[in-house]
């Protein structure tokens, strides 16, 4: 299979997951689903799939899907000019979402991807289920991970400038 066919197949699986979770998508939104390994070369272990429904200079509304075994690497949304950085609310639509933020290390249900201890330094674990939500303040390190069956969450935020996000792992290329 070529990369394009693989991406199209994965995009279809992601669209099905998001729709099953109750968020309808247009064909155009499906075609624009972003699939990225963040340059780390191991999409099944570290990466993310994102459908963007709204992205304006003031706000963003996205659905983030992760498959079981896949982790969204630790990152934060920095100050950009006059903008204090993206404030992001994560609300769970389906599955279990383990969200990690600064605080006491309570990591228990989740795990740090193999050999990446230095890249996952905030380990206050919040185990969230459908209907749960949490707001991550601008500039706050965070990462998330699903249960074995994967997850779909909404990301409701101020404007997204994904290419400027900071990652703990220096190997990340956004
Ligand atoms: Fe984020």
Tab-separated table of N, CA and C and ligand atoms in Angstrom:
chain	number	residue	atom	x	y	z
A	1	UNK	N	0.838	-1.202	0.000
A	1	UNK	CA	0.000	0.000	0.000
A	1	UNK	C	0.880	1.262	0.000
A	2	UNK	N	0.499	2.221	-0.767
A	2	UNK	CA	1.256	3.480	-0.759
A	2	UNK	C	0.882	4.275	0.489
A	3	UNK	N	1.678	5.278	0.780
A	3	UNK	CA	1.395	6.133	1.930
A	3	UNK	C	0.008	6.756	1.801
A	4	UNK	N	-0.332	7.191	0.579
A	4	UNK	CA	-1.632	7.834	0.378
A	4	UNK	C	-2.792	6.903	0.695
A	5	UNK	N	-2.660	5.644	0.240
A	5	UNK	CA	-3.723	4.685	0.529
A	5	UNK	C	-3.805	4.394	2.030
A	6	UNK	N	-2.627	4.303	2.651
A	6	UNK	CA	-2.605	4.048	4.090
A	6	UNK	C	-3.258	5.211	4.834
A	7	UNK	N	-2.936	6.435	4.444
A	7	UNK	CA	-3.527	7.605	5.090
A	7	UNK	C	-5.036	7.633	4.876
A	8	UNK	N	-5.480	7.323	3.656
A	8	UNK	CA	-6.912	7.354	3.351
A	8	UNK	C	-7.638	6.317	4.196
A	9	UNK	N	-7.025	5.148	4.351
A	9	UNK	CA	-7.622	4.082	5.151
A	9	UNK	C	-7.701	4.512	6.624
A	10	UNK	N	-6.628	5.104	7.111
A	10	UNK	CA	-6.609	5.537	8.508
A	10	UNK	C	-7.603	6.674	8.726
A	11	UNK	N	-7.681	7.578	7.751
A	11	UNK	CA	-8.621	8.697	7.836
A	11	UNK	C	-10.061	8.170	7.938
A	12	UNK	N	-10.378	7.136	7.168
A	12	UNK	CA	-11.719	6.534	7.223
A	12	UNK	C	-11.986	5.930	8.595
A	13	UNK	N	-10.979	5.268	9.153
A	13	UNK	CA	-11.152	4.659	10.488
A	13	UNK	C	-11.350	5.751	11.538
A	14	UNK	N	-10.603	6.824	11.410
A	14	UNK	CA	-10.719	7.940	12.360
A	14	UNK	C	-12.103	8.578	12.246
A	15	UNK	N	-12.558	8.790	11.001
A	15	UNK	CA	-13.878	9.402	10.791
A	15	UNK	C	-14.966	8.529	11.405
A	16	UNK	N	-14.838	7.208	11.236
A	16	UNK	CA	-15.833	6.294	11.803
A	16	UNK	C	-15.840	6.381	13.330
A	17	UNK	N	-14.660	6.461	13.924
A	17	UNK	CA	-14.563	6.569	15.397
A	17	UNK	C	-15.229	7.841	15.897
A	18	UNK	N	-14.951	8.946	15.201
A	18	UNK	CA	-15.482	10.244	15.639
A	18	UNK	C	-16.998	10.269	15.477
A	19	UNK	N	-17.480	9.736	14.348
A	19	UNK	CA	-18.940	9.705	14.126
A	19	UNK	C	-19.625	8.806	15.140
A	20	UNK	N	-18.995	7.675	15.418
A	20	UNK	CA	-19.568	6.742	16.401
A	20	UNK	C	-19.649	7.409	17.778
A	21	UNK	N	-18.725	8.313	18.031
A	21	UNK	CA	-18.704	9.028	19.317
A	21	UNK	C	-19.767	10.125	19.365
A	22	UNK	N	-20.439	10.367	18.226
A	22	UNK	CA	-21.555	11.315	18.223
A	22	UNK	C	-21.277	12.649	17.566
A	23	UNK	N	-20.078	12.793	16.985
A	23	UNK	CA	-19.741	14.059	16.333
A	23	UNK	C	-19.777	13.846	14.820
A	24	UNK	N	-20.790	14.382	14.165
A	24	UNK	CA	-20.896	14.225	12.705
A	24	UNK	C	-19.826	15.075	12.028
A	25	UNK	N	-19.317	14.590	10.908
A	25	UNK	CA	-18.301	15.324	10.143
A	25	UNK	C	-18.753	15.415	8.697
A	26	UNK	N	-18.410	16.516	8.043
A	26	UNK	CA	-18.687	16.605	6.612
A	26	UNK	C	-17.577	15.854	5.865
A	27	UNK	N	-17.859	15.554	4.585
A	27	UNK	CA	-16.843	14.868	3.780
A	27	UNK	C	-15.570	15.707	3.696
A	28	UNK	N	-15.744	17.005	3.621
A	28	UNK	CA	-14.592	17.900	3.543
A	28	UNK	C	-13.757	17.842	4.829
A	29	UNK	N	-14.441	17.798	5.963
A	29	UNK	CA	-13.713	17.686	7.239
A	29	UNK	C	-12.955	16.371	7.324
A	30	UNK	N	-13.588	15.308	6.798
A	30	UNK	CA	-12.915	13.995	6.794
A	30	UNK	C	-11.663	14.056	5.913
A	31	UNK	N	-11.804	14.679	4.746
A	31	UNK	CA	-10.669	14.764	3.812
A	31	UNK	C	-9.499	15.535	4.421
A	32	UNK	N	-9.812	16.437	5.354
A	32	UNK	CA	-8.769	17.281	5.963
A	32	UNK	C	-8.267	16.746	7.308
A	33	UNK	N	-8.713	15.554	7.707
A	33	UNK	CA	-8.213	14.999	8.976
A	33	UNK	C	-6.693	14.903	8.923
A	34	UNK	N	-6.065	15.468	9.950
A	34	UNK	CA	-4.606	15.436	10.020
A	34	UNK	C	-4.157	14.169	10.757
A	35	UNK	N	-3.204	13.486	10.150
A	35	UNK	CA	-2.619	12.292	10.769
A	35	UNK	C	-1.139	12.598	10.908
A	36	UNK	N	-0.619	12.604	12.129
A	36	UNK	CA	0.801	12.935	12.248
A	36	UNK	C	1.518	12.107	13.317
A	37	UNK	N	2.727	11.709	12.969
A	37	UNK	CA	3.595	11.022	13.942
A	37	UNK	C	4.544	12.038	14.594
A	38	UNK	N	4.318	13.328	14.283
A	38	UNK	CA	5.109	14.420	14.854
A	38	UNK	C	6.600	14.249	14.568
A	39	UNK	N	6.884	13.539	13.495
A	39	UNK	CA	8.274	13.356	13.089
A	39	UNK	C	9.022	12.296	13.886
A	40	UNK	N	8.288	11.581	14.765
A	40	UNK	CA	8.951	10.612	15.637
A	40	UNK	C	9.062	9.228	14.992
A	41	UNK	N	8.345	9.020	13.881
A	41	UNK	CA	8.516	7.792	13.112
A	41	UNK	C	7.870	6.544	13.675
A	42	UNK	N	6.955	6.702	14.643
A	42	UNK	CA	6.290	5.525	15.209
A	42	UNK	C	4.853	5.897	15.558
A	43	UNK	N	4.053	6.098	14.495
A	43	UNK	CA	2.690	6.610	14.643
A	43	UNK	C	1.829	5.787	15.595
A	44	UNK	N	2.013	4.470	15.573
A	44	UNK	CA	1.163	3.622	16.432
A	44	UNK	C	1.419	3.888	17.911
A	45	UNK	N	2.640	4.340	18.247
A	45	UNK	CA	3.000	4.566	19.651
A	45	UNK	C	2.876	6.023	20.060
A	46	UNK	N	3.303	6.928	19.184
A	46	UNK	CA	3.264	8.355	19.504
A	46	UNK	C	2.797	9.128	18.271
A	47	UNK	N	1.684	9.831	18.410
A	47	UNK	CA	1.150	10.596	17.292
A	47	UNK	C	-0.269	10.993	17.611
A	48	UNK	N	-0.966	11.488	16.581
A	48	UNK	CA	-2.327	11.963	16.830
A	48	UNK	C	-3.087	12.095	15.509
A	49	UNK	N	-4.406	11.966	15.592
A	49	UNK	CA	-5.297	12.219	14.457
A	49	UNK	C	-6.250	13.337	14.878
A	50	UNK	N	-6.354	14.370	14.039
A	50	UNK	CA	-7.155	15.545	14.404
A	50	UNK	C	-8.095	15.958	13.278
A	51	UNK	N	-9.385	16.079	13.605
A	51	UNK	CA	-10.359	16.649	12.666
A	51	UNK	C	-10.640	18.072	13.138
A	52	UNK	N	-10.534	19.026	12.220
A	52	UNK	CA	-10.766	20.433	12.570
A	52	UNK	C	-12.117	20.875	12.039
A	53	UNK	N	-13.015	21.287	12.938
A	53	UNK	CA	-14.331	21.767	12.544
A	53	UNK	C	-14.355	23.292	12.464
A	54	UNK	N	-13.615	23.941	13.380
A	54	UNK	CA	-13.527	25.405	13.378
A	54	UNK	C	-12.087	25.801	13.666
A	55	UNK	N	-11.556	26.721	12.878
A	55	UNK	CA	-10.240	27.293	13.172
A	55	UNK	C	-10.236	28.707	12.619
A	56	UNK	N	-10.376	29.671	13.509
A	56	UNK	CA	-10.382	31.085	13.113
A	56	UNK	C	-9.271	31.782	13.881
A	57	UNK	N	-9.016	33.055	13.588
A	57	UNK	CA	-7.975	33.775	14.344
A	57	UNK	C	-8.300	33.906	15.831
A	58	UNK	N	-9.543	33.528	16.241
A	58	UNK	CA	-9.909	33.698	17.646
A	58	UNK	C	-10.216	32.394	18.373
A	59	UNK	N	-10.637	31.354	17.658
A	59	UNK	CA	-10.997	30.126	18.358
A	59	UNK	C	-10.803	28.899	17.487
A	60	UNK	N	-10.806	27.739	18.146
A	60	UNK	CA	-10.675	26.473	17.427
A	60	UNK	C	-11.533	25.408	18.103
A	61	UNK	N	-12.081	24.534	17.266
A	61	UNK	CA	-12.934	23.439	17.746
A	61	UNK	C	-12.529	22.206	16.949
A	62	UNK	N	-11.961	21.226	17.637
A	62	UNK	CA	-11.410	20.057	16.959
A	62	UNK	C	-11.817	18.774	17.666
A	63	UNK	N	-11.780	17.673	16.942
A	63	UNK	CA	-11.949	16.356	17.549
A	63	UNK	C	-10.604	15.646	17.420
A	64	UNK	N	-10.124	15.139	18.537
A	64	UNK	CA	-8.840	14.436	18.569
A	64	UNK	C	-9.113	12.962	18.826
A	65	UNK	N	-8.601	12.107	17.948
A	65	UNK	CA	-8.787	10.662	18.105
A	65	UNK	C	-7.432	10.009	18.325
A	66	UNK	N	-7.391	9.110	19.303
A	66	UNK	CA	-6.190	8.293	19.521
A	66	UNK	C	-6.627	6.839	19.534
A	67	UNK	N	-5.805	5.985	18.931
A	67	UNK	CA	-6.066	4.548	18.967
A	67	UNK	C	-5.417	3.969	20.227
A	68	UNK	N	-5.915	2.813	20.681
A	68	UNK	CA	-5.302	2.141	21.835
A	68	UNK	C	-3.807	1.968	21.576
A	69	UNK	N	-2.995	2.255	22.582
A	69	UNK	CA	-1.549	2.100	22.441
A	69	UNK	C	-0.845	3.323	21.904
A	70	UNK	N	-1.632	4.358	21.553
A	70	UNK	CA	-1.042	5.572	20.965
A	70	UNK	C	-1.089	6.707	22.002
A	71	UNK	N	-0.015	7.466	22.090
A	71	UNK	CA	0.054	8.574	23.051
A	71	UNK	C	0.293	9.889	22.324
A	72	UNK	N	-0.433	10.937	22.744
A	72	UNK	CA	-0.170	12.291	22.241
A	72	UNK	C	0.947	12.860	23.103
A	73	UNK	N	2.118	13.138	22.515
A	73	UNK	CA	3.277	13.558	23.304
A	73	UNK	C	3.072	14.845	24.108
A	74	UNK	N	3.891	14.959	25.161
A	74	UNK	CA	3.815	16.123	26.055
A	74	UNK	C	4.148	17.414	25.305
A	75	UNK	N	3.271	18.399	25.476
A	75	UNK	CA	3.455	19.681	24.793
A	75	UNK	C	2.812	20.800	25.597
A	76	UNK	N	3.066	22.030	25.146
A	76	UNK	CA	2.379	23.184	25.729
A	76	UNK	C	2.200	24.234	24.640
A	77	UNK	N	1.263	25.136	24.892
A	77	UNK	CA	0.907	26.162	23.914
A	77	UNK	C	1.450	27.491	24.417
A	78	UNK	N	2.507	27.990	23.789
A	78	UNK	CA	3.231	29.151	24.314
A	78	UNK	C	2.589	30.495	23.998
A	79	UNK	N	3.116	31.500	24.654
A	79	UNK	CA	2.769	32.902	24.356
A	79	UNK	C	3.207	33.186	22.919
A	80	UNK	N	2.330	33.864	22.146
A	80	UNK	CA	2.697	34.279	20.797
A	80	UNK	C	2.338	35.756	20.657
A	81	UNK	N	3.321	36.624	20.679
A	81	UNK	CA	3.055	38.064	20.587
A	81	UNK	C	2.168	38.518	21.732
A	82	UNK	N	1.028	39.126	21.395
A	82	UNK	CA	0.092	39.611	22.411
A	82	UNK	C	-0.811	38.504	22.955
A	83	UNK	N	-0.779	37.344	22.301
A	83	UNK	CA	-1.647	36.229	22.702
A	83	UNK	C	-0.976	35.464	23.849
A	84	UNK	N	-1.671	35.292	24.995
A	84	UNK	CA	-1.060	34.597	26.138
A	84	UNK	C	-0.855	33.100	25.911
A	85	UNK	N	-1.283	32.587	24.747
A	85	UNK	CA	-1.153	31.159	24.474
A	85	UNK	C	-2.519	30.500	24.471
A	86	UNK	N	-2.601	29.359	23.843
A	86	UNK	CA	-3.889	28.692	23.680
A	86	UNK	C	-4.415	28.129	24.997
A	87	UNK	N	-5.630	28.541	25.358
A	87	UNK	CA	-6.346	27.914	26.470
A	87	UNK	C	-7.174	26.808	25.855
A	88	UNK	N	-7.075	25.608	26.395
A	88	UNK	CA	-7.674	24.436	25.740
A	88	UNK	C	-8.504	23.615	26.719
A	89	UNK	N	-9.762	23.409	26.366
A	89	UNK	CA	-10.602	22.509	27.161
A	89	UNK	C	-10.718	21.184	26.425
A	90	UNK	N	-10.399	20.113	27.136
A	90	UNK	CA	-10.514	18.761	26.595
A	90	UNK	C	-11.781	18.151	27.187
A	91	UNK	N	-12.712	17.735	26.316
A	91	UNK	CA	-13.958	17.097	26.772
A	91	UNK	C	-14.071	15.727	26.105
A	92	UNK	N	-14.283	14.708	26.899
A	92	UNK	CA	-14.277	13.343	26.370
A	92	UNK	C	-15.619	12.996	25.720
A	93	UNK	N	-15.531	12.470	24.486
A	93	UNK	CA	-16.735	11.980	23.788
A	93	UNK	C	-16.857	10.473	23.917
A	94	UNK	N	-15.748	9.760	23.768
A	94	UNK	CA	-15.813	8.300	23.890
A	94	UNK	C	-14.493	7.763	24.409
A	95	UNK	N	-14.586	6.627	25.074
A	95	UNK	CA	-13.392	5.969	25.599
A	95	UNK	C	-12.903	6.606	26.891
A	96	UNK	N	-11.732	6.140	27.297
A	96	UNK	CA	-11.083	6.684	28.497
A	96	UNK	C	-9.937	7.573	28.045
A	97	UNK	N	-9.865	8.769	28.634
A	97	UNK	CA	-8.762	9.693	28.331
A	97	UNK	C	-7.976	9.926	29.608
A	98	UNK	N	-6.711	9.539	29.560
A	98	UNK	CA	-5.824	9.849	30.692
A	98	UNK	C	-5.089	11.121	30.325
A	99	UNK	N	-5.380	12.172	31.080
A	99	UNK	CA	-4.752	13.477	30.827
A	99	UNK	C	-3.705	13.710	31.910
A	100	UNK	N	-2.518	14.119	31.494
A	100	UNK	CA	-1.419	14.349	32.437
A	100	UNK	C	-1.047	15.818	32.462
A	101	UNK	N	-0.983	16.362	33.668
A	101	UNK	CA	-0.672	17.778	33.874
A	101	UNK	C	0.325	17.872	35.035
A	102	UNK	N	0.892	19.073	35.272
A	102	UNK	CA	1.847	19.225	36.383
A	102	UNK	C	1.181	18.937	37.730
A	103	UNK	N	1.970	18.478	38.671
A	103	UNK	CA	1.460	18.159	40.007
A	103	UNK	C	2.122	16.897	40.505
A	104	UNK	N	1.569	16.363	41.588
A	104	UNK	CA	2.114	15.131	42.165
A	104	UNK	C	2.076	14.003	41.120
A	105	UNK	N	3.117	13.199	41.079
A	105	UNK	CA	3.166	12.063	40.153
A	105	UNK	C	2.201	10.985	40.646
A	106	UNK	N	1.059	10.876	39.924
A	106	UNK	CA	0.063	9.860	40.300
A	106	UNK	C	-0.165	8.887	39.156
A	107	UNK	N	0.759	8.847	38.210
A	107	UNK	CA	0.615	7.963	37.053
A	107	UNK	C	0.459	6.512	37.523
A	108	UNK	N	-0.666	5.894	37.164
A	108	UNK	CA	-0.931	4.531	37.615
A	108	UNK	C	-1.612	3.707	36.514
A	109	UNK	N	-2.681	4.248	35.936
A	109	UNK	CA	-3.391	3.495	34.884
A	109	UNK	C	-2.625	3.553	33.572
A	110	UNK	N	-1.973	4.670	33.318
A	110	UNK	CA	-1.278	4.854	32.047
A	110	UNK	C	0.175	4.439	32.141
A	111	UNK	N	0.939	4.841	31.138
A	111	UNK	CA	2.353	4.475	31.067
A	111	UNK	C	3.085	5.522	30.226
A	112	UNK	N	4.358	5.625	30.460
A	112	UNK	CA	5.206	6.483	29.639
A	112	UNK	C	5.710	5.627	28.480
A	113	UNK	N	5.548	6.110	27.229
A	113	UNK	CA	6.034	5.320	26.092
A	113	UNK	C	7.496	4.899	26.298
A	114	UNK	N	7.803	3.694	25.892
A	114	UNK	CA	9.104	3.080	26.160
A	114	UNK	C	10.303	3.956	25.850
A	115	UNK	N	11.183	4.095	26.837
A	115	UNK	CA	12.425	4.823	26.632
A	115	UNK	C	12.283	6.332	26.569
A	116	UNK	N	11.081	6.852	26.869
A	116	UNK	CA	10.830	8.291	26.716
A	116	UNK	C	10.621	9.011	28.048
A	117	UNK	N	11.243	8.498	29.112
A	117	UNK	CA	11.059	9.100	30.447
A	117	UNK	C	11.320	10.607	30.453
A	118	UNK	N	12.333	11.041	29.708
A	118	UNK	CA	12.705	12.458	29.725
A	118	UNK	C	11.690	13.355	29.009
A	119	UNK	N	10.861	12.763	28.162
A	119	UNK	CA	9.931	13.553	27.359
A	119	UNK	C	8.525	13.625	27.966
A	120	UNK	N	8.313	12.862	29.037
A	120	UNK	CA	6.994	12.855	29.690
A	120	UNK	C	7.217	13.135	31.174
A	121	UNK	N	7.381	14.419	31.489
A	121	UNK	CA	7.807	14.789	32.845
A	121	UNK	C	6.662	15.194	33.760
A	122	UNK	N	5.493	15.579	33.183
A	122	UNK	CA	4.348	15.909	34.043
A	122	UNK	C	3.481	14.665	34.133
A	123	UNK	N	3.202	14.239	35.375
A	123	UNK	CA	2.574	12.915	35.545
A	123	UNK	C	1.434	12.919	36.555
A	124	UNK	N	0.775	14.064	36.702
A	124	UNK	CA	-0.419	14.077	37.536
A	124	UNK	C	-1.543	13.552	36.656
A	125	UNK	N	-2.043	12.377	36.986
A	125	UNK	CA	-2.957	11.641	36.115
A	125	UNK	C	-4.425	11.935	36.428
A	126	UNK	N	-5.146	12.332	35.385
A	126	UNK	CA	-6.596	12.525	35.500
A	126	UNK	C	-7.236	11.505	34.578
A	127	UNK	N	-8.009	10.595	35.129
A	127	UNK	CA	-8.670	9.591	34.308
A	127	UNK	C	-10.069	10.114	33.994
A	128	UNK	N	-10.284	10.434	32.721
A	128	UNK	CA	-11.531	11.073	32.299
A	128	UNK	C	-12.351	10.135	31.426
A	129	UNK	N	-13.674	10.244	31.576
A	129	UNK	CA	-14.595	9.402	30.809
A	129	UNK	C	-15.600	10.308	30.081
A	130	UNK	N	-16.399	9.742	29.175
A	130	UNK	CA	-17.320	10.576	28.399
A	130	UNK	C	-18.125	11.544	29.276
A	131	UNK	N	-18.124	12.800	28.866
A	131	UNK	CA	-18.819	13.845	29.622
A	131	UNK	C	-17.882	14.610	30.533
A	132	UNK	N	-16.727	14.023	30.866
A	132	UNK	CA	-15.752	14.733	31.705
A	132	UNK	C	-14.997	15.754	30.865
A	133	UNK	N	-14.619	16.847	31.469
A	133	UNK	CA	-13.803	17.822	30.762
A	133	UNK	C	-12.843	18.516	31.718
A	134	UNK	N	-11.790	19.059	31.130
A	134	UNK	CA	-10.775	19.738	31.928
A	134	UNK	C	-10.168	20.848	31.072
A	135	UNK	N	-9.996	22.016	31.662
A	135	UNK	CA	-9.374	23.124	30.940
A	135	UNK	C	-7.890	23.187	31.278
A	136	UNK	N	-7.078	23.222	30.236
A	136	UNK	CA	-5.623	23.326	30.401
A	136	UNK	C	-5.248	24.782	30.131
A	137	UNK	N	-4.691	25.424	31.148
A	137	UNK	CA	-4.339	26.843	31.019
A	137	UNK	C	-3.167	27.026	30.052
A	138	UNK	N	-3.079	28.206	29.423
A	138	UNK	CA	-1.984	28.456	28.486
A	138	UNK	C	-0.614	28.198	29.125
A	139	UNK	N	0.287	27.654	28.348
A	139	UNK	CA	1.662	27.454	28.821
A	139	UNK	C	1.862	26.245	29.724
A	140	UNK	N	0.793	25.475	29.970
A	140	UNK	CA	0.869	24.322	30.878
A	140	UNK	C	1.253	23.051	30.101
A	141	UNK	N	2.294	22.374	30.552
A	141	UNK	CA	2.653	21.105	29.904
A	141	UNK	C	1.509	20.101	30.073
A	142	UNK	N	1.205	19.337	29.029
A	142	UNK	CA	0.186	18.290	29.124
A	142	UNK	C	0.383	17.253	28.024
A	143	UNK	N	-0.115	16.045	28.287
A	143	UNK	CA	-0.116	14.991	27.280
A	143	UNK	C	-1.268	14.067	27.591
A	144	UNK	N	-1.698	13.281	26.611
A	144	UNK	CA	-2.787	12.368	26.908
A	144	UNK	C	-2.679	11.053	26.167
A	145	UNK	N	-3.450	10.135	26.689
A	145	UNK	CA	-3.339	8.737	26.285
A	145	UNK	C	-4.697	8.063	26.497
A	146	UNK	N	-5.121	7.202	25.563
A	146	UNK	CA	-6.410	6.520	25.716
A	146	UNK	C	-6.269	5.192	26.451
A	147	UNK	N	-7.421	4.614	26.800
A	147	UNK	CA	-7.442	3.229	27.256
A	147	UNK	C	-7.242	2.319	26.040
A	148	UNK	N	-7.323	1.029	26.252
A	148	UNK	CA	-7.035	0.056	25.183
A	148	UNK	C	-7.936	0.224	23.955
A	149	UNK	N	-9.149	0.739	24.152
A	149	UNK	CA	-10.098	0.841	23.039
A	149	UNK	C	-10.040	2.169	22.300
A	150	UNK	N	-9.059	3.005	22.638
A	150	UNK	CA	-8.944	4.293	21.970
A	150	UNK	C	-9.886	5.312	22.578
A	151	UNK	N	-9.855	6.511	22.036
A	151	UNK	CA	-10.703	7.573	22.576
A	151	UNK	C	-10.926	8.650	21.526
A	152	UNK	N	-12.016	9.404	21.750
A	152	UNK	CA	-12.257	10.614	20.975
A	152	UNK	C	-12.555	11.718	21.986
A	153	UNK	N	-11.837	12.836	21.873
A	153	UNK	CA	-12.102	13.997	22.727
A	153	UNK	C	-12.293	15.223	21.855
A	154	UNK	N	-13.035	16.175	22.389
A	154	UNK	CA	-13.137	17.469	21.733
A	154	UNK	C	-12.066	18.370	22.328
A	155	UNK	N	-11.465	19.193	21.490
A	155	UNK	CA	-10.538	20.226	21.945
A	155	UNK	C	-11.181	21.553	21.578
A	156	UNK	N	-11.601	22.283	22.614
A	156	UNK	CA	-12.305	23.558	22.441
A	156	UNK	C	-11.358	24.620	22.971
A	157	UNK	N	-10.935	25.534	22.106
A	157	UNK	CA	-9.849	26.410	22.542
A	157	UNK	C	-9.878	27.785	21.902
A	158	UNK	N	-9.024	28.638	22.448
A	158	UNK	CA	-8.721	29.881	21.763
A	158	UNK	C	-7.890	29.500	20.542
A	159	UNK	N	-7.509	30.476	19.753
A	159	UNK	CA	-6.919	30.167	18.449
A	159	UNK	C	-5.744	29.180	18.534
A	160	UNK	N	-5.722	28.265	17.562
A	160	UNK	CA	-4.688	27.223	17.521
A	160	UNK	C	-3.601	27.614	16.541
A	161	UNK	N	-2.370	27.590	17.014
A	161	UNK	CA	-1.216	27.801	16.132
A	161	UNK	C	-0.328	26.573	16.323
A	162	UNK	N	-0.819	25.452	15.781
A	162	UNK	CA	-0.202	24.162	16.083
A	162	UNK	C	1.296	24.124	15.792
A	163	UNK	N	1.708	24.845	14.746
A	163	UNK	CA	3.123	24.753	14.380
A	163	UNK	C	4.026	25.413	15.415
A	164	UNK	N	3.442	26.230	16.317
A	164	UNK	CA	4.256	26.910	17.326
A	164	UNK	C	4.233	26.185	18.669
A	165	UNK	N	3.462	25.092	18.779
A	165	UNK	CA	3.404	24.349	20.033
A	165	UNK	C	4.805	23.860	20.405
A	166	UNK	N	5.062	23.825	21.704
A	166	UNK	CA	6.367	23.346	22.186
A	166	UNK	C	6.217	21.927	22.724
A	167	UNK	N	7.131	21.059	22.323
A	167	UNK	CA	7.109	19.668	22.779
A	167	UNK	C	8.320	19.407	23.661
A	168	UNK	N	8.140	18.515	24.645
A	168	UNK	CA	9.251	18.180	25.538
A	168	UNK	C	10.312	17.367	24.829
A	169	UNK	N	9.875	16.552	23.853
A	169	UNK	CA	10.802	15.684	23.132
A	169	UNK	C	11.453	16.491	22.007
A	170	UNK	N	12.775	16.715	22.086
A	170	UNK	CA	13.441	17.528	21.056
A	170	UNK	C	13.373	16.913	19.661
A	171	UNK	N	12.989	15.637	19.582
A	171	UNK	CA	12.925	14.975	18.279
A	171	UNK	C	11.652	15.324	17.514
A	172	UNK	N	10.673	15.951	18.187
A	172	UNK	CA	9.399	16.272	17.524
A	172	UNK	C	9.585	17.328	16.445
A	173	UNK	N	8.944	17.080	15.299
A	173	UNK	CA	8.903	18.046	14.202
A	173	UNK	C	7.443	18.295	13.894
A	174	UNK	N	6.946	19.512	14.128
A	174	UNK	CA	5.519	19.790	13.922
A	174	UNK	C	5.319	20.469	12.587
B	1	LIG	FE1	-2.756	20.786	23.816
